[in-house]
Short mmCIF file of C-alpha atoms and ligand atoms in Angstrom, two decimals:
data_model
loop_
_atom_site.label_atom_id
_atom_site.label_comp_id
_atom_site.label_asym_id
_atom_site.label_seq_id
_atom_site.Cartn_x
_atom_site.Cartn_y
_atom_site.Cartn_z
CA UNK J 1 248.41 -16.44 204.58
CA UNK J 2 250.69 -14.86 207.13
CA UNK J 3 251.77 -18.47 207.96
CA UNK J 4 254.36 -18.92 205.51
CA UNK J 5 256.28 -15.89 206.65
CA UNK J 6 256.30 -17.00 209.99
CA UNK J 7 256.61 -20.82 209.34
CA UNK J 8 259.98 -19.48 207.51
CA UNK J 9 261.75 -17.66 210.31
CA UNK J 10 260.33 -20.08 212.71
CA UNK J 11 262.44 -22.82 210.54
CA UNK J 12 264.85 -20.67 210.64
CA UNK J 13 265.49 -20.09 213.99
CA UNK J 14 265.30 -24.09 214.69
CA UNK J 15 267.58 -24.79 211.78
CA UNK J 16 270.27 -22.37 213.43
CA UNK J 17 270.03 -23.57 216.76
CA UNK J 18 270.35 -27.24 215.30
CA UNK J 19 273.40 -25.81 213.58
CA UNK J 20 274.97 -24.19 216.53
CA UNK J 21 274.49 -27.74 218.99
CA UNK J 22 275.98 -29.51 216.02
CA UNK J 23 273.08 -31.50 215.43
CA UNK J 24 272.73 -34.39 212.43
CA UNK J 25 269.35 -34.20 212.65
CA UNK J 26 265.94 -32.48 214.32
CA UNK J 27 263.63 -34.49 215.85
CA UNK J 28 261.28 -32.84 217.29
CA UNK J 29 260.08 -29.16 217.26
CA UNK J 30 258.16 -27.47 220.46
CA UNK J 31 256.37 -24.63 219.21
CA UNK J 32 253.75 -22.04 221.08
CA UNK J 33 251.68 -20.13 219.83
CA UNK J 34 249.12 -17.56 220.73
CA UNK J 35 245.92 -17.39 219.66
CA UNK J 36 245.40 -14.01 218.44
CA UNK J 37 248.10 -14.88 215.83
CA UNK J 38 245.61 -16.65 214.31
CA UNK J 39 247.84 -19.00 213.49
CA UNK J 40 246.41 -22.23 211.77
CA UNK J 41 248.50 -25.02 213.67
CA UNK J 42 247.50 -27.92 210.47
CA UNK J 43 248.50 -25.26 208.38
CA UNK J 44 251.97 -24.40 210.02
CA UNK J 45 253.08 -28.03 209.73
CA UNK J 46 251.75 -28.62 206.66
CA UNK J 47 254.15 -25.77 205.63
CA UNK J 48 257.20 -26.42 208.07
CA UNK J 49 256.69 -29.98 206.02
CA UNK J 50 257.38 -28.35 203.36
CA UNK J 51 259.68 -26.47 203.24
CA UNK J 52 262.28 -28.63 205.84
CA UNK J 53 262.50 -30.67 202.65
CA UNK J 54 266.24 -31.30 201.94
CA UNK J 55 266.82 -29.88 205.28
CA UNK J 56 268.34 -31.49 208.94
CA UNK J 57 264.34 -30.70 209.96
CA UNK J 58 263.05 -33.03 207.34
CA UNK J 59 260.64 -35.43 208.94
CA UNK J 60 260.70 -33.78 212.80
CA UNK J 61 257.49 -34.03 215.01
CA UNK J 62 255.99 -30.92 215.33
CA UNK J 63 254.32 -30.21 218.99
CA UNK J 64 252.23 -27.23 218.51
CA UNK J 65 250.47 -25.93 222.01
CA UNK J 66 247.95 -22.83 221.19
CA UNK J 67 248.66 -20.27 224.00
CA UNK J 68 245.34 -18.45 225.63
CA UNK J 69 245.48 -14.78 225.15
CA UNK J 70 245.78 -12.95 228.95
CA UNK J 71 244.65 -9.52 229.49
CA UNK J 72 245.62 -7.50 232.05
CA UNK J 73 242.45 -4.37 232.18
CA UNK J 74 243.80 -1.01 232.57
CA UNK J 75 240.15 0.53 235.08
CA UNK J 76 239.51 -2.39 237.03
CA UNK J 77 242.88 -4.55 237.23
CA UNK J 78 241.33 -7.67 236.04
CA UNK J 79 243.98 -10.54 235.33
CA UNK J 80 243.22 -13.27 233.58
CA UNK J 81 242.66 -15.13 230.39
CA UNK J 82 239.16 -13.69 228.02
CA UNK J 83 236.71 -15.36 226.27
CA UNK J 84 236.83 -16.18 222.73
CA UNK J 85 233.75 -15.13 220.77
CA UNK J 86 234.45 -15.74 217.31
CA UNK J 87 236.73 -17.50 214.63
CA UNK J 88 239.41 -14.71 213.78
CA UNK J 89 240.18 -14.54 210.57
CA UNK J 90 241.03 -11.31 208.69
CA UNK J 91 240.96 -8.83 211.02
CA UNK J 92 241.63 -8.74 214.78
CA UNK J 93 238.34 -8.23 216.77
CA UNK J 94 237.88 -5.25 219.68
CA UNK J 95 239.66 -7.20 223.31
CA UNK J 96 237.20 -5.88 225.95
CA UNK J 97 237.95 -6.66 229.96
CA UNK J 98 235.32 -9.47 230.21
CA UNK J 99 234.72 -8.29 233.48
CA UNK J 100 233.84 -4.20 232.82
CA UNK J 101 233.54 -4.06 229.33
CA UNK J 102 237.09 -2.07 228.95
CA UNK J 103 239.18 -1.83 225.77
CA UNK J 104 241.84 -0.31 227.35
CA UNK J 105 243.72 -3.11 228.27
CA UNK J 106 247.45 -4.87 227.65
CA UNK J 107 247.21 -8.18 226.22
CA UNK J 108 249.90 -10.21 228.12
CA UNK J 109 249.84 -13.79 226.64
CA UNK J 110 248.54 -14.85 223.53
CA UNK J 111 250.35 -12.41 221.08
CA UNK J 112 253.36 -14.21 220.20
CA UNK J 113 254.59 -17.02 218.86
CA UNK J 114 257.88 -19.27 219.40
CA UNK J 115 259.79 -21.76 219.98
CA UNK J 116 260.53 -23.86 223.12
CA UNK J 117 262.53 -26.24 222.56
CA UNK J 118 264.24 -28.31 220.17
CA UNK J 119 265.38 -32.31 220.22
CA UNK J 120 267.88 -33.28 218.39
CA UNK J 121 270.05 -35.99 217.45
ZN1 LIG X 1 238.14 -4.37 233.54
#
């Protein structure tokens, strides 16, 4: 259940941004995320629910767009976005280029997750 740590500091962050703009209330909340966080967008609102209880974030809209991991292969320069075999779950499964097979590659997109905006009122 890695989403509770990062459903915290992504409240976090939005709570301090709201803080710094002077904001009464947030409305809405534009989060990415990539897939190989295996991040469980129900689950993240379900928590960010929670725990903006009592909070200026109580009640916001939560827009959560799931970001396609890119790869960018290392032998044969292939660019681009891979295919997604399985449901990931505890582990992280071997990236291979899905063009030569290669492991040796830098993942790009797809890795992170954060937040894009903010509205608030
Ligand atoms: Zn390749």
């Amino acid at each position: 259940m890695h989403e509770i740590s990062i459903a915290g500091a992504i409240i976090d962050a939005v709570l301090d941004a709201a803080r710094k703009n002077e904001a009464k209330k947030v409305e809405e909340v534009f989060i990415e995320i990539g897939e190989l966080t295996a991040l469980n967008p129900e689950q993240l609102k379900f928590i960010f629910e929670t725990i903006t209880a009592g909070t200026i974030a109580e009640g916001a809209r939560y827009n959560i767009e799931v970001i396609k991991p890119l790869i960018n292969c290392k032998k044969c320069e292939y660019n681009g976005p891979i295919e997604f075999f399985e449901k990931l779950h505890f582990f992280l499964p071997v990236i291979k280029c899905p063009k030569c097979g290669e492991t040796e590659i830098d993942i790009i997109a797809g890795r992170d997750c954060c937040v894009k905006k903010i509205k608030i009122s």
